[in-house]
Amino acid sequence: MDTYKKFKILAQKIIFISDFTNVQNKTIRILASIILANLSVALDILIIITFSNILIGEISYQNEIILLLIEFIDQYSFFFPIIVVLRFGFLFFERTNLEFLALNVQENLKNNLIRLVFDKKNMSTSDIYYFVNQVSTAVGQFYKSFSYFLNYFFQSIVYSIFLFITKPDLFIIFIFGGLIIIGPTKYFVKKGKEYQHISFTENQNLNKLIERIIDNLFIIKILNTIDNELKRFKDKTKNYINSWKYNNVYGGLNSIFPGMLTILILSIALVAFDLSEQISLEFIAILIRLFQSLGLMNNGIGLVFNSSVYVEELYKFNKASEDINKDSYIVSNKLKNVVEFNNVNFRYFNSDEPIFNDLNLNIRKNIHTVITGPNGSGKSTLLGLIAGIYTPSSGTVSVNTPKIGYVGVTPLVFEGTIRDNLLYGNKKNIEDAYLEQIIKEF
């Protein structure tokens, strides 16, 4: 039941990503890759049997279709290199298709996320970078990993069917031996996801620390606390890298264990029993191919469950967007004051600590108001709420004009010419001469 629930949740995540990213023809492209992958499996089997026929002069299979194909290749030997090229061609198009699909998912996801950043209005700079860059990439990998899992699953079925039809008694022995991988696979996947979650948390902490250092670069230098900040950064980076190392260890074990088990069982069977008359070279080669596919399928499962951590964050991000109250920011020229805060509560997304609790504040018209406070006390957040950059969790922010100028701590200079920067957001057609005159007056 536990496994059923996990796969049900996995299916829900896939459907959510599919709807959220809105990439066209995803199902068709995945099915095309599955077909191409299984065509390559069929040609792989044919190539192995043909090599055995060429090197030994005989094959151990009496299947009519196989015999007809081998006879055809014997008569028209120039087709054999063509089959080899076709097999690698199928593999190339299958993998390229899935890589492009993952990139398309990333592209659409980045565009959707950057749009939601403007709608959400409660995200810190580190969260924006994190979601738009890392989460979108990881979710693209999730989609690709799931597609690879499906490919290798169906490849394993094709190899299994062939081996069962040709050598059912021997194949059943290896299948019973193969059941041993279920327990270790569950353990490796569980541990991999555990360390993936740790790396996810550590990476978030690292991003916040980077933002903190950049925002306070001058004061760090002035107060000569560089060594403290470097030590803190080194510790956070070490924790992040160590979690990734353990994740890679369990992922690697999960990937190579089926292949190792196959060779182990095969070596024990050959040493303990006289199977030389029953096991052919092509059977061994295809059996190894089967367990290689199982290993890659295992790796795909691990990657899917690892990257599902990011899918959960994306789901939480999307769900939280539904709770934004866009009516909490009011523009009215009837206000007595220029700015009015009424029971405002605000906290950044992914943070449990509120910046403001039931804040009530009035800023009067036609005077200069200076707001002071220590670093991190919420001055920039307050300006962001006044400008409408941020939206309160509850309460209202009212202003008496939509014309608000905002000069942040970091100078806002966009890539481009000085003219582009001066006229950014201005939709009027302004001549250079008039612009130069305004600059001189200023």
PDB file of N, CA and C in Angstrom, residues 13 44 49 58 61 73 118 120 141 182 188 281-282 299:
ATOM      1  N   LYS A  13       2.251  14.455  -9.216  1.00  0.00           N
ATOM      2  CA  LYS A  13       3.309  15.438  -9.460  1.00  0.00           C
ATOM      3  C   LYS A  13       3.564  15.609 -10.951  1.00  0.00           C
ATOM      4  N   ASP A  44      19.589  -4.345 -31.060  1.00  0.00           N
ATOM      5  CA  ASP A  44      20.680  -4.777 -30.180  1.00  0.00           C
ATOM      6  C   ASP A  44      20.717  -6.300 -30.075  1.00  0.00           C
ATOM      7  N   ILE A  49      23.203 -11.546 -31.686  1.00  0.00           N
ATOM      8  CA  ILE A  49      23.062 -12.884 -32.289  1.00  0.00           C
ATOM      9  C   ILE A  49      23.887 -12.995 -33.570  1.00  0.00           C
ATOM     10  N   GLU A  58      27.415 -20.573 -35.430  1.00  0.00           N
ATOM     11  CA  GLU A  58      26.105 -21.151 -35.124  1.00  0.00           C
ATOM     12  C   GLU A  58      25.422 -20.294 -34.066  1.00  0.00           C
ATOM     13  N   TYR A  61      19.414 -20.440 -31.017  1.00  0.00           N
ATOM     14  CA  TYR A  61      17.979 -20.199 -31.074  1.00  0.00           C
ATOM     15  C   TYR A  61      17.382 -20.791 -32.344  1.00  0.00           C
ATOM     16  N   ILE A  73      20.843 -11.692 -43.348  1.00  0.00           N
ATOM     17  CA  ILE A  73      22.110 -10.984 -43.140  1.00  0.00           C
ATOM     18  C   ILE A  73      23.279 -11.771 -43.735  1.00  0.00           C
ATOM     19  N   PHE A 118       6.368  38.457 -10.223  1.00  0.00           N
ATOM     20  CA  PHE A 118       5.741  39.785 -10.219  1.00  0.00           C
ATOM     21  C   PHE A 118       4.350  39.735  -9.585  1.00  0.00           C
ATOM     22  N   LYS A 120       3.395  37.425  -7.233  1.00  0.00           N
ATOM     23  CA  LYS A 120       3.448  36.918  -5.871  1.00  0.00           C
ATOM     24  C   LYS A 120       3.741  38.012  -4.847  1.00  0.00           C
ATOM     25  N   GLN A 141      14.945  18.163 -15.004  1.00  0.00           N
ATOM     26  CA  GLN A 141      15.627  16.874 -14.827  1.00  0.00           C
ATOM     27  C   GLN A 141      14.660  15.806 -14.316  1.00  0.00           C
ATOM     28  N   ILE A 182      15.359  -5.828  -5.069  1.00  0.00           N
ATOM     29  CA  ILE A 182      14.241  -4.979  -4.632  1.00  0.00           C
ATOM     30  C   ILE A 182      14.547  -4.308  -3.290  1.00  0.00           C
ATOM     31  N   PHE A 188      18.467   2.236  -1.102  1.00  0.00           N
ATOM     32  CA  PHE A 188      19.299   3.232  -1.785  1.00  0.00           C
ATOM     33  C   PHE A 188      18.469   4.455  -2.182  1.00  0.00           C
ATOM     34  N   LEU A 281      26.753 -17.678 -25.641  1.00  0.00           N
ATOM     35  CA  LEU A 281      27.343 -16.344 -25.502  1.00  0.00           C
ATOM     36  C   LEU A 281      26.306 -15.251 -25.706  1.00  0.00           C
ATOM     37  N   GLU A 282      25.389 -15.461 -26.657  1.00  0.00           N
ATOM     38  CA  GLU A 282      24.376 -14.432 -26.914  1.00  0.00           C
ATOM     39  C   GLU A 282      23.400 -14.314 -25.743  1.00  0.00           C
ATOM     40  N   ASN A 299      18.438   3.702 -11.444  1.00  0.00           N
ATOM     41  CA  ASN A 299      19.006   5.054 -11.353  1.00  0.00           C
ATOM     42  C   ASN A 299      17.944   6.097 -11.667  1.00  0.00           C
TER      43      ASN A 299
END
